[in-house]
Amino acid sequence: MTVEEFTAFVDKPSKPVKHEVEKGAIRKFAQAIGDQNPLYMSEELAKKSRYGGIIAPPTFARTFDYGVIEGLWFETEGLIHGDERFHYYRPIKAGDVLHCSRRLVDVFERSGSLGKMTFLVYEQTAADEAGNPVVKTKSTIIYRGA
């Protein structure tokens, strides 16, 4: 795809995907990343915390499916993960029901030692059932074309 073809999808949102956050999934994620923080693992200890229950590690939001932007398809082999930033409005808690969506917010091209590269900047949002954002992430993917 060309920069112009990608640009046609800027600001088109994906259809939101509903996620029910389970404490078991939080525990497994914490174990997988080697973080034994009791706020992620122990219901009893987490209940006594200021959060009142189990919360998710900061990068847990990366496990959500943020949906597909209709019509935006390209070969994903060889993509390079450029950057990812998280902005939390509040912690993700076990029992949360979140609606996750994404949109392409910027497209630009640069040349480097690997040749021309297209930078795709996505914003992902997980919002609660009232529509309040819980976490927003911004990620950059580098596309080198087919």
Short mmCIF file of N, CA, C and O in Angstrom, two decimals:
data_model
loop_
_atom_site.label_atom_id
_atom_site.label_comp_id
_atom_site.label_asym_id
_atom_site.label_seq_id
_atom_site.Cartn_x
_atom_site.Cartn_y
_atom_site.Cartn_z
N MET A 1 0.85 -1.19 0.00
CA MET A 1 0.00 0.00 0.00
C MET A 1 0.89 1.24 0.00
O MET A 1 1.97 1.23 0.56
N THR A 2 0.40 2.29 -0.57
CA THR A 2 1.13 3.56 -0.60
C THR A 2 0.69 4.44 0.57
O THR A 2 -0.34 4.19 1.20
N VAL A 3 1.45 5.48 0.82
CA VAL A 3 1.07 6.44 1.87
C VAL A 3 -0.31 7.02 1.58
O VAL A 3 -1.15 7.14 2.48
N GLU A 4 -0.57 7.33 0.32
CA GLU A 4 -1.87 7.89 -0.06
C GLU A 4 -3.00 6.90 0.22
O GLU A 4 -4.08 7.30 0.69
N GLU A 5 -2.76 5.63 -0.05
CA GLU A 5 -3.80 4.62 0.22
C GLU A 5 -4.05 4.48 1.71
O GLU A 5 -5.19 4.37 2.16
N PHE A 6 -2.98 4.49 2.52
CA PHE A 6 -3.15 4.43 3.98
C PHE A 6 -3.87 5.68 4.48
O PHE A 6 -4.74 5.60 5.35
N THR A 7 -3.51 6.83 3.94
CA THR A 7 -4.08 8.10 4.41
C THR A 7 -5.60 8.12 4.26
O THR A 7 -6.30 8.77 5.06
N ALA A 8 -6.13 7.41 3.30
CA ALA A 8 -7.59 7.36 3.12
C ALA A 8 -8.29 6.76 4.35
O ALA A 8 -9.50 6.96 4.54
N PHE A 9 -7.55 6.04 5.21
CA PHE A 9 -8.16 5.41 6.38
C PHE A 9 -7.94 6.20 7.67
O PHE A 9 -8.40 5.78 8.74
N VAL A 10 -7.25 7.32 7.60
CA VAL A 10 -7.01 8.12 8.81
C VAL A 10 -8.35 8.57 9.39
O VAL A 10 -9.23 9.05 8.67
N ASP A 11 -8.48 8.39 10.70
CA ASP A 11 -9.66 8.75 11.51
C ASP A 11 -10.87 7.86 11.30
O ASP A 11 -11.93 8.15 11.86
N LYS A 12 -10.76 6.78 10.54
CA LYS A 12 -11.86 5.81 10.44
C LYS A 12 -11.72 4.83 11.61
O LYS A 12 -10.71 4.14 11.71
N PRO A 13 -12.72 4.76 12.48
CA PRO A 13 -12.62 3.87 13.64
C PRO A 13 -12.98 2.43 13.31
O PRO A 13 -13.75 2.17 12.38
N SER A 14 -12.42 1.52 14.09
CA SER A 14 -12.83 0.13 13.99
C SER A 14 -14.15 -0.03 14.75
O SER A 14 -14.52 0.84 15.56
N LYS A 15 -14.83 -1.13 14.49
CA LYS A 15 -16.03 -1.44 15.27
C LYS A 15 -15.55 -1.89 16.65
O LYS A 15 -14.69 -2.77 16.75
N PRO A 16 -16.07 -1.32 17.75
CA PRO A 16 -15.60 -1.69 19.09
C PRO A 16 -15.79 -3.18 19.38
O PRO A 16 -16.76 -3.80 18.94
N VAL A 17 -14.83 -3.72 20.14
CA VAL A 17 -14.86 -5.12 20.57
C VAL A 17 -15.02 -5.13 22.09
O VAL A 17 -14.28 -4.45 22.80
N LYS A 18 -16.00 -5.90 22.58
CA LYS A 18 -16.29 -5.96 24.02
C LYS A 18 -15.37 -6.97 24.70
O LYS A 18 -15.20 -8.09 24.20
N HIS A 19 -14.80 -6.57 25.84
CA HIS A 19 -13.94 -7.45 26.64
C HIS A 19 -14.41 -7.45 28.09
O HIS A 19 -14.65 -6.38 28.65
N GLU A 20 -14.53 -8.63 28.65
CA GLU A 20 -14.80 -8.76 30.07
C GLU A 20 -13.49 -9.17 30.74
O GLU A 20 -12.96 -10.25 30.44
N VAL A 21 -12.97 -8.32 31.59
CA VAL A 21 -11.65 -8.54 32.18
C VAL A 21 -11.78 -9.54 33.33
O VAL A 21 -12.50 -9.29 34.30
N GLU A 22 -11.10 -10.67 33.19
CA GLU A 22 -11.17 -11.74 34.20
C GLU A 22 -9.90 -11.75 35.06
O GLU A 22 -8.80 -11.56 34.54
N LYS A 23 -10.10 -12.01 36.35
CA LYS A 23 -8.94 -12.04 37.26
C LYS A 23 -7.96 -13.13 36.88
O LYS A 23 -6.75 -12.98 37.03
N GLY A 24 -8.45 -14.25 36.35
CA GLY A 24 -7.55 -15.32 35.92
C GLY A 24 -6.66 -14.86 34.78
O GLY A 24 -5.47 -15.21 34.74
N ALA A 25 -7.20 -14.09 33.86
CA ALA A 25 -6.41 -13.58 32.74
C ALA A 25 -5.35 -12.59 33.25
O ALA A 25 -4.22 -12.57 32.75
N ILE A 26 -5.73 -11.78 34.24
CA ILE A 26 -4.76 -10.84 34.83
C ILE A 26 -3.62 -11.61 35.49
O ILE A 26 -2.45 -11.30 35.29
N ARG A 27 -3.97 -12.64 36.28
CA ARG A 27 -2.93 -13.45 36.95
C ARG A 27 -1.99 -14.10 35.93
O ARG A 27 -0.78 -14.07 36.09
N LYS A 28 -2.57 -14.70 34.90
CA LYS A 28 -1.73 -15.37 33.89
C LYS A 28 -0.82 -14.37 33.18
O LYS A 28 0.34 -14.67 32.91
N PHE A 29 -1.34 -13.19 32.89
CA PHE A 29 -0.53 -12.17 32.23
C PHE A 29 0.62 -11.74 33.16
O PHE A 29 1.77 -11.65 32.73
N ALA A 30 0.29 -11.51 34.44
CA ALA A 30 1.32 -11.10 35.41
C ALA A 30 2.40 -12.18 35.53
O ALA A 30 3.59 -11.87 35.57
N GLN A 31 1.98 -13.44 35.57
CA GLN A 31 2.96 -14.54 35.64
C GLN A 31 3.82 -14.57 34.38
O GLN A 31 5.03 -14.77 34.45
N ALA A 32 3.19 -14.35 33.24
CA ALA A 32 3.92 -14.41 31.96
C ALA A 32 4.99 -13.31 31.87
O ALA A 32 6.04 -13.54 31.27
N ILE A 33 4.71 -12.17 32.47
CA ILE A 33 5.71 -11.08 32.40
C ILE A 33 6.63 -11.08 33.63
O ILE A 33 7.48 -10.21 33.76
N GLY A 34 6.41 -12.06 34.52
CA GLY A 34 7.29 -12.21 35.69
C GLY A 34 7.05 -11.18 36.77
O GLY A 34 7.96 -10.88 37.55
N ASP A 35 5.83 -10.65 36.86
CA ASP A 35 5.51 -9.65 37.88
C ASP A 35 4.57 -10.27 38.91
O ASP A 35 3.41 -10.52 38.62
N GLN A 36 5.10 -10.52 40.09
CA GLN A 36 4.33 -11.19 41.15
C GLN A 36 3.67 -10.19 42.11
O GLN A 36 3.32 -10.54 43.24
N ASN A 37 3.45 -8.96 41.66
CA ASN A 37 2.82 -7.94 42.50
C ASN A 37 1.49 -8.49 43.03
O ASN A 37 0.64 -8.94 42.27
N PRO A 38 1.28 -8.48 44.37
CA PRO A 38 0.05 -9.03 44.95
C PRO A 38 -1.22 -8.32 44.46
O PRO A 38 -2.30 -8.91 44.49
N LEU A 39 -1.10 -7.09 43.97
CA LEU A 39 -2.28 -6.40 43.43
C LEU A 39 -2.81 -7.10 42.18
O LEU A 39 -3.98 -6.93 41.81
N TYR A 40 -1.95 -7.89 41.52
CA TYR A 40 -2.36 -8.63 40.33
C TYR A 40 -2.72 -10.08 40.65
O TYR A 40 -3.38 -10.73 39.85
N MET A 41 -2.24 -10.56 41.81
CA MET A 41 -2.31 -12.00 42.08
C MET A 41 -3.24 -12.39 43.23
O MET A 41 -3.86 -13.44 43.18
N SER A 42 -3.31 -11.59 44.28
CA SER A 42 -4.01 -11.99 45.50
C SER A 42 -5.29 -11.17 45.69
O SER A 42 -5.24 -9.97 45.97
N GLU A 43 -6.41 -11.85 45.57
CA GLU A 43 -7.69 -11.17 45.75
C GLU A 43 -7.81 -10.59 47.16
O GLU A 43 -8.27 -9.47 47.34
N GLU A 44 -7.33 -11.36 48.14
CA GLU A 44 -7.44 -10.95 49.54
C GLU A 44 -6.62 -9.67 49.80
O GLU A 44 -7.13 -8.71 50.40
N LEU A 45 -5.38 -9.67 49.34
CA LEU A 45 -4.53 -8.48 49.55
C LEU A 45 -5.00 -7.30 48.71
O LEU A 45 -4.98 -6.16 49.16
N ALA A 46 -5.43 -7.57 47.49
CA ALA A 46 -5.88 -6.50 46.61
C ALA A 46 -7.15 -5.82 47.15
O ALA A 46 -7.32 -4.61 46.99
N LYS A 47 -8.00 -6.59 47.83
CA LYS A 47 -9.23 -6.01 48.41
C LYS A 47 -8.90 -4.95 49.46
O LYS A 47 -9.64 -4.00 49.63
N LYS A 48 -7.78 -5.13 50.15
CA LYS A 48 -7.38 -4.20 51.20
C LYS A 48 -6.67 -2.97 50.64
O LYS A 48 -6.39 -2.02 51.36
N SER A 49 -6.37 -2.98 49.35
CA SER A 49 -5.65 -1.87 48.73
C SER A 49 -6.61 -0.71 48.41
O SER A 49 -7.83 -0.86 48.52
N ARG A 50 -6.06 0.39 47.96
CA ARG A 50 -6.90 1.54 47.59
C ARG A 50 -7.75 1.26 46.35
O ARG A 50 -8.68 1.99 46.05
N TYR A 51 -7.44 0.15 45.65
CA TYR A 51 -8.20 -0.21 44.45
C TYR A 51 -9.41 -1.09 44.77
O TYR A 51 -10.31 -1.22 43.96
N GLY A 52 -9.38 -1.74 45.93
CA GLY A 52 -10.50 -2.57 46.35
C GLY A 52 -10.62 -3.89 45.65
O GLY A 52 -11.63 -4.59 45.80
N GLY A 53 -9.64 -4.27 44.85
CA GLY A 53 -9.67 -5.55 44.16
C GLY A 53 -8.49 -5.68 43.22
O GLY A 53 -7.65 -4.77 43.11
N ILE A 54 -8.46 -6.81 42.52
CA ILE A 54 -7.35 -7.09 41.61
C ILE A 54 -7.35 -6.10 40.46
O ILE A 54 -8.40 -5.82 39.86
N ILE A 55 -6.17 -5.55 40.18
CA ILE A 55 -5.98 -4.67 39.02
C ILE A 55 -5.01 -5.35 38.05
O ILE A 55 -4.33 -6.30 38.40
N ALA A 56 -4.98 -4.83 36.83
CA ALA A 56 -4.13 -5.40 35.78
C ALA A 56 -2.80 -4.66 35.71
O ALA A 56 -2.74 -3.45 35.96
N PRO A 57 -1.72 -5.37 35.33
CA PRO A 57 -0.45 -4.70 35.08
C PRO A 57 -0.60 -3.66 33.97
O PRO A 57 -1.48 -3.78 33.11
N PRO A 58 0.26 -2.65 33.95
CA PRO A 58 0.11 -1.55 32.99
C PRO A 58 0.03 -1.95 31.52
O PRO A 58 -0.69 -1.34 30.75
N THR A 59 0.77 -2.99 31.13
CA THR A 59 0.76 -3.35 29.70
C THR A 59 -0.33 -4.37 29.36
O THR A 59 -0.42 -4.82 28.23
N PHE A 60 -1.19 -4.70 30.31
CA PHE A 60 -2.27 -5.68 30.07
C PHE A 60 -3.17 -5.23 28.93
O PHE A 60 -3.70 -6.06 28.18
N ALA A 61 -3.34 -3.93 28.77
CA ALA A 61 -4.22 -3.42 27.70
C ALA A 61 -3.75 -3.88 26.32
O ALA A 61 -4.54 -3.87 25.37
N ARG A 62 -2.51 -4.30 26.23
CA ARG A 62 -1.97 -4.78 24.94
C ARG A 62 -2.63 -6.10 24.53
O ARG A 62 -2.57 -6.47 23.36
N THR A 63 -3.24 -6.81 25.47
CA THR A 63 -3.85 -8.11 25.16
C THR A 63 -5.22 -7.97 24.51
O THR A 63 -5.76 -8.95 24.00
N PHE A 64 -5.81 -6.78 24.52
CA PHE A 64 -7.16 -6.61 23.99
C PHE A 64 -7.17 -6.61 22.46
O PHE A 64 -6.24 -6.16 21.81
N ASP A 65 -8.27 -7.07 21.93
CA ASP A 65 -8.53 -6.97 20.49
C ASP A 65 -9.22 -5.61 20.28
O ASP A 65 -10.27 -5.37 20.88
N TYR A 66 -8.63 -4.76 19.48
CA TYR A 66 -9.19 -3.43 19.26
C TYR A 66 -9.98 -3.33 17.96
O TYR A 66 -10.38 -2.25 17.54
N GLY A 67 -10.21 -4.47 17.34
CA GLY A 67 -11.04 -4.48 16.14
C GLY A 67 -10.27 -4.15 14.87
O GLY A 67 -9.10 -3.79 14.89
N VAL A 68 -10.99 -4.29 13.79
CA VAL A 68 -10.41 -4.10 12.45
C VAL A 68 -11.05 -2.86 11.82
O VAL A 68 -12.26 -2.66 11.92
N ILE A 69 -10.24 -2.06 11.20
CA ILE A 69 -10.76 -0.91 10.45
C ILE A 69 -11.21 -1.44 9.09
O ILE A 69 -10.40 -1.97 8.32
N GLU A 70 -12.48 -1.33 8.85
CA GLU A 70 -13.08 -1.91 7.65
C GLU A 70 -12.37 -1.40 6.40
O GLU A 70 -12.20 -0.19 6.20
N GLY A 71 -11.95 -2.36 5.57
CA GLY A 71 -11.32 -2.03 4.30
C GLY A 71 -9.81 -1.85 4.36
O GLY A 71 -9.15 -1.81 3.33
N LEU A 72 -9.27 -1.71 5.59
CA LEU A 72 -7.82 -1.53 5.73
C LEU A 72 -7.17 -2.90 5.90
O LEU A 72 -7.27 -3.53 6.95
N TRP A 73 -6.55 -3.37 4.85
CA TRP A 73 -5.86 -4.64 4.89
C TRP A 73 -4.54 -4.50 4.16
O TRP A 73 -4.48 -3.89 3.09
N PHE A 74 -3.49 -5.05 4.74
CA PHE A 74 -2.19 -5.05 4.09
C PHE A 74 -1.37 -6.22 4.63
O PHE A 74 -1.69 -6.77 5.70
N GLU A 75 -0.37 -6.61 3.88
CA GLU A 75 0.49 -7.71 4.29
C GLU A 75 1.22 -7.35 5.59
O GLU A 75 1.84 -6.28 5.66
N THR A 76 1.09 -8.21 6.59
CA THR A 76 1.66 -7.88 7.90
C THR A 76 3.05 -8.50 8.11
O THR A 76 3.71 -8.18 9.10
N GLU A 77 3.47 -9.35 7.21
CA GLU A 77 4.80 -9.95 7.34
C GLU A 77 5.87 -8.87 7.22
O GLU A 77 5.83 -8.04 6.31
N GLY A 78 6.79 -8.88 8.14
CA GLY A 78 7.89 -7.92 8.10
C GLY A 78 7.59 -6.59 8.77
O GLY A 78 8.43 -5.68 8.74
N LEU A 79 6.42 -6.45 9.40
CA LEU A 79 6.12 -5.20 10.11
C LEU A 79 7.09 -5.04 11.29
O LEU A 79 7.50 -6.02 11.90
N ILE A 80 7.43 -3.82 11.60
CA ILE A 80 8.31 -3.53 12.73
C ILE A 80 7.53 -2.71 13.75
O ILE A 80 6.87 -1.72 13.39
N HIS A 81 7.59 -3.13 15.01
CA HIS A 81 6.94 -2.38 16.09
C HIS A 81 7.84 -1.20 16.44
O HIS A 81 8.97 -1.39 16.89
N GLY A 82 7.35 0.02 16.22
CA GLY A 82 8.18 1.19 16.42
C GLY A 82 8.10 1.79 17.80
O GLY A 82 9.12 2.19 18.38
N ASP A 83 6.91 1.87 18.37
CA ASP A 83 6.74 2.58 19.64
C ASP A 83 5.35 2.24 20.19
O ASP A 83 4.44 1.91 19.42
N GLU A 84 5.21 2.33 21.52
CA GLU A 84 3.89 2.17 22.13
C GLU A 84 3.87 2.94 23.44
O GLU A 84 4.80 2.85 24.23
N ARG A 85 2.82 3.72 23.62
CA ARG A 85 2.66 4.52 24.84
C ARG A 85 1.27 4.29 25.40
O ARG A 85 0.31 4.16 24.64
N PHE A 86 1.19 4.27 26.75
CA PHE A 86 -0.08 4.03 27.43
C PHE A 86 -0.45 5.25 28.25
O PHE A 86 0.40 5.81 28.94
N HIS A 87 -1.69 5.65 28.19
CA HIS A 87 -2.20 6.71 29.05
C HIS A 87 -3.41 6.15 29.79
O HIS A 87 -4.44 5.85 29.18
N TYR A 88 -3.26 5.99 31.11
CA TYR A 88 -4.34 5.45 31.92
C TYR A 88 -5.15 6.55 32.57
O TYR A 88 -4.59 7.49 33.12
N TYR A 89 -6.47 6.41 32.51
CA TYR A 89 -7.39 7.31 33.21
C TYR A 89 -7.71 6.73 34.58
O TYR A 89 -8.02 7.46 35.50
N ARG A 90 -7.65 5.40 34.66
CA ARG A 90 -7.78 4.67 35.93
C ARG A 90 -7.25 3.26 35.68
O ARG A 90 -7.12 2.85 34.52
N PRO A 91 -6.96 2.50 36.75
CA PRO A 91 -6.48 1.13 36.53
C PRO A 91 -7.58 0.25 35.92
O PRO A 91 -8.77 0.45 36.16
N ILE A 92 -7.15 -0.73 35.16
CA ILE A 92 -8.07 -1.76 34.68
C ILE A 92 -8.26 -2.74 35.83
O ILE A 92 -7.30 -3.19 36.44
N LYS A 93 -9.52 -3.07 36.14
CA LYS A 93 -9.82 -3.94 37.27
C LYS A 93 -10.48 -5.22 36.78
O LYS A 93 -11.20 -5.23 35.77
N ALA A 94 -10.26 -6.29 37.56
CA ALA A 94 -10.97 -7.54 37.28
C ALA A 94 -12.47 -7.24 37.36
O ALA A 94 -12.92 -6.56 38.28
N GLY A 95 -13.22 -7.72 36.41
CA GLY A 95 -14.66 -7.48 36.37
C GLY A 95 -15.05 -6.32 35.46
O GLY A 95 -16.24 -6.17 35.14
N ASP A 96 -14.10 -5.53 35.03
CA ASP A 96 -14.41 -4.44 34.09
C ASP A 96 -14.95 -5.01 32.78
O ASP A 96 -14.50 -6.05 32.30
N VAL A 97 -15.88 -4.31 32.21
CA VAL A 97 -16.34 -4.60 30.85
C VAL A 97 -15.91 -3.40 30.01
O VAL A 97 -16.35 -2.27 30.26
N LEU A 98 -15.03 -3.67 29.07
CA LEU A 98 -14.43 -2.59 28.29
C LEU A 98 -14.74 -2.76 26.81
O LEU A 98 -14.79 -3.88 26.30
N HIS A 99 -14.94 -1.66 26.15
CA HIS A 99 -15.20 -1.65 24.71
C HIS A 99 -13.97 -1.02 24.06
O HIS A 99 -13.64 0.13 24.33
N CYS A 100 -13.32 -1.83 23.22
CA CYS A 100 -12.02 -1.43 22.66
C CYS A 100 -12.12 -1.16 21.17
O CYS A 100 -12.73 -1.94 20.43
N SER A 101 -11.53 -0.07 20.76
CA SER A 101 -11.53 0.27 19.34
C SER A 101 -10.22 0.97 18.98
O SER A 101 -9.47 1.38 19.86
N ARG A 102 -9.96 1.07 17.71
CA ARG A 102 -8.74 1.73 17.23
C ARG A 102 -9.06 2.61 16.05
O ARG A 102 -10.10 2.45 15.40
N ARG A 103 -8.15 3.51 15.79
CA ARG A 103 -8.20 4.29 14.56
C ARG A 103 -6.78 4.66 14.17
O ARG A 103 -5.90 4.80 15.01
N LEU A 104 -6.59 4.77 12.89
CA LEU A 104 -5.31 5.21 12.35
C LEU A 104 -5.31 6.72 12.44
O LEU A 104 -6.22 7.37 11.92
N VAL A 105 -4.33 7.31 13.13
CA VAL A 105 -4.35 8.76 13.34
C VAL A 105 -3.30 9.51 12.53
O VAL A 105 -3.41 10.72 12.37
N ASP A 106 -2.29 8.79 12.03
CA ASP A 106 -1.27 9.49 11.23
C ASP A 106 -0.54 8.48 10.35
O ASP A 106 -0.38 7.31 10.72
N VAL A 107 -0.12 8.94 9.21
CA VAL A 107 0.67 8.15 8.27
C VAL A 107 1.74 9.08 7.72
O VAL A 107 1.44 10.19 7.29
N PHE A 108 2.99 8.62 7.75
CA PHE A 108 4.05 9.40 7.13
C PHE A 108 5.17 8.46 6.65
O PHE A 108 5.24 7.30 7.07
N GLU A 109 5.99 8.98 5.79
CA GLU A 109 7.04 8.17 5.19
C GLU A 109 8.41 8.76 5.51
O GLU A 109 8.56 9.98 5.59
N ARG A 110 9.39 7.88 5.70
CA ARG A 110 10.77 8.29 5.91
C ARG A 110 11.68 7.33 5.15
O ARG A 110 11.31 6.18 4.92
N SER A 111 12.85 7.80 4.85
CA SER A 111 13.84 6.94 4.22
C SER A 111 14.97 6.72 5.21
O SER A 111 15.36 7.62 5.95
N GLY A 112 15.49 5.49 5.21
CA GLY A 112 16.60 5.15 6.09
C GLY A 112 17.50 4.15 5.41
O GLY A 112 17.38 3.92 4.20
N SER A 113 18.36 3.55 6.20
CA SER A 113 19.30 2.58 5.62
C SER A 113 18.58 1.37 5.05
O SER A 113 19.13 0.66 4.20
N LEU A 114 17.35 1.12 5.49
CA LEU A 114 16.55 0.00 4.97
C LEU A 114 15.70 0.42 3.78
O LEU A 114 14.93 -0.38 3.26
N GLY A 115 15.80 1.66 3.35
CA GLY A 115 14.99 2.15 2.24
C GLY A 115 13.78 2.92 2.75
O GLY A 115 13.77 3.39 3.90
N LYS A 116 12.76 3.05 1.91
CA LYS A 116 11.55 3.78 2.31
C LYS A 116 10.75 2.98 3.32
O LYS A 116 10.60 1.76 3.18
N MET A 117 10.26 3.69 4.33
CA MET A 117 9.45 3.06 5.35
C MET A 117 8.22 3.92 5.59
O MET A 117 8.31 5.15 5.61
N THR A 118 7.07 3.27 5.76
CA THR A 118 5.83 3.98 6.05
C THR A 118 5.51 3.78 7.53
O THR A 118 5.48 2.65 8.01
N PHE A 119 5.30 4.87 8.24
CA PHE A 119 4.98 4.83 9.66
C PHE A 119 3.47 4.98 9.83
O PHE A 119 2.88 5.96 9.33
N LEU A 120 2.87 4.00 10.49
CA LEU A 120 1.43 4.01 10.75
C LEU A 120 1.24 4.23 12.24
O LEU A 120 1.71 3.43 13.06
N VAL A 121 0.57 5.31 12.60
CA VAL A 121 0.35 5.63 14.01
C VAL A 121 -1.12 5.36 14.34
O VAL A 121 -2.03 5.96 13.74
N TYR A 122 -1.32 4.43 15.27
CA TYR A 122 -2.67 4.05 15.70
C TYR A 122 -2.94 4.55 17.11
O TYR A 122 -2.04 4.57 17.94
N GLU A 123 -4.19 4.89 17.36
CA GLU A 123 -4.63 5.18 18.73
C GLU A 123 -5.68 4.14 19.07
O GLU A 123 -6.64 3.95 18.31
N GLN A 124 -5.48 3.44 20.20
CA GLN A 124 -6.43 2.44 20.67
C GLN A 124 -7.06 2.96 21.96
O GLN A 124 -6.37 3.52 22.81
N THR A 125 -8.35 2.73 22.10
CA THR A 125 -9.06 3.18 23.29
C THR A 125 -9.85 2.02 23.89
O THR A 125 -10.52 1.29 23.15
N ALA A 126 -9.74 1.87 25.21
CA ALA A 126 -10.59 0.94 25.96
C ALA A 126 -11.46 1.82 26.86
O ALA A 126 -10.94 2.56 27.69
N ALA A 127 -12.77 1.74 26.66
CA ALA A 127 -13.70 2.57 27.43
C ALA A 127 -14.66 1.69 28.22
O ALA A 127 -14.98 0.57 27.80
N ASP A 128 -15.11 2.21 29.36
CA ASP A 128 -16.05 1.44 30.17
C ASP A 128 -17.44 1.49 29.54
O ASP A 128 -17.64 2.10 28.49
N GLU A 129 -18.40 0.86 30.20
CA GLU A 129 -19.73 0.75 29.59
C GLU A 129 -20.44 2.10 29.50
O GLU A 129 -21.35 2.26 28.70
N ALA A 130 -20.00 3.08 30.30
CA ALA A 130 -20.58 4.42 30.23
C ALA A 130 -19.90 5.26 29.14
O ALA A 130 -20.28 6.39 28.89
N GLY A 131 -18.88 4.67 28.50
CA GLY A 131 -18.16 5.39 27.44
C GLY A 131 -16.96 6.19 27.93
O GLY A 131 -16.32 6.90 27.15
N ASN A 132 -16.66 6.08 29.21
CA ASN A 132 -15.50 6.80 29.78
C ASN A 132 -14.21 6.07 29.43
O ASN A 132 -14.11 4.85 29.65
N PRO A 133 -13.21 6.77 28.90
CA PRO A 133 -11.96 6.08 28.59
C PRO A 133 -11.28 5.56 29.86
O PRO A 133 -11.26 6.25 30.88
N VAL A 134 -10.75 4.35 29.79
CA VAL A 134 -9.99 3.76 30.89
C VAL A 134 -8.51 3.81 30.53
O VAL A 134 -7.68 4.15 31.35
N VAL A 135 -8.21 3.49 29.28
CA VAL A 135 -6.83 3.56 28.81
C VAL A 135 -6.84 3.90 27.32
O VAL A 135 -7.72 3.47 26.58
N LYS A 136 -5.86 4.71 26.93
CA LYS A 136 -5.62 4.99 25.52
C LYS A 136 -4.16 4.63 25.25
O LYS A 136 -3.29 4.94 26.07
N THR A 137 -3.95 3.98 24.14
CA THR A 137 -2.58 3.67 23.75
C THR A 137 -2.33 4.27 22.39
O THR A 137 -3.25 4.45 21.59
N LYS A 138 -1.10 4.59 22.16
CA LYS A 138 -0.68 5.09 20.85
C LYS A 138 0.49 4.23 20.41
O LYS A 138 1.47 4.08 21.15
N SER A 139 0.35 3.61 19.26
CA SER A 139 1.42 2.73 18.80
C SER A 139 1.81 3.09 17.37
O SER A 139 0.99 3.53 16.58
N THR A 140 3.07 2.89 17.10
CA THR A 140 3.61 3.14 15.77
C THR A 140 4.12 1.83 15.18
O THR A 140 4.88 1.11 15.83
N ILE A 141 3.66 1.56 13.98
CA ILE A 141 4.07 0.37 13.26
C ILE A 141 4.78 0.83 11.99
O ILE A 141 4.32 1.76 11.32
N ILE A 142 5.87 0.17 11.69
CA ILE A 142 6.64 0.53 10.49
C ILE A 142 6.38 -0.50 9.41
O ILE A 142 6.60 -1.70 9.62
N TYR A 143 5.89 -0.02 8.30
CA TYR A 143 5.53 -0.86 7.15
C TYR A 143 6.56 -0.63 6.06
O TYR A 143 6.85 0.50 5.70
N ARG A 144 7.11 -1.73 5.57
CA ARG A 144 8.13 -1.61 4.53
C ARG A 144 7.63 -2.04 3.17
O ARG A 144 8.39 -2.11 2.22
N GLY A 145 6.34 -2.37 3.10
CA GLY A 145 5.77 -2.74 1.82
C GLY A 145 6.07 -4.17 1.44
O GLY A 145 6.86 -4.85 2.07
N ALA A 146 5.39 -4.61 0.41
CA ALA A 146 5.56 -5.99 -0.04
C ALA A 146 6.71 -6.11 -1.00
O ALA A 146 7.13 -5.19 -1.61
#
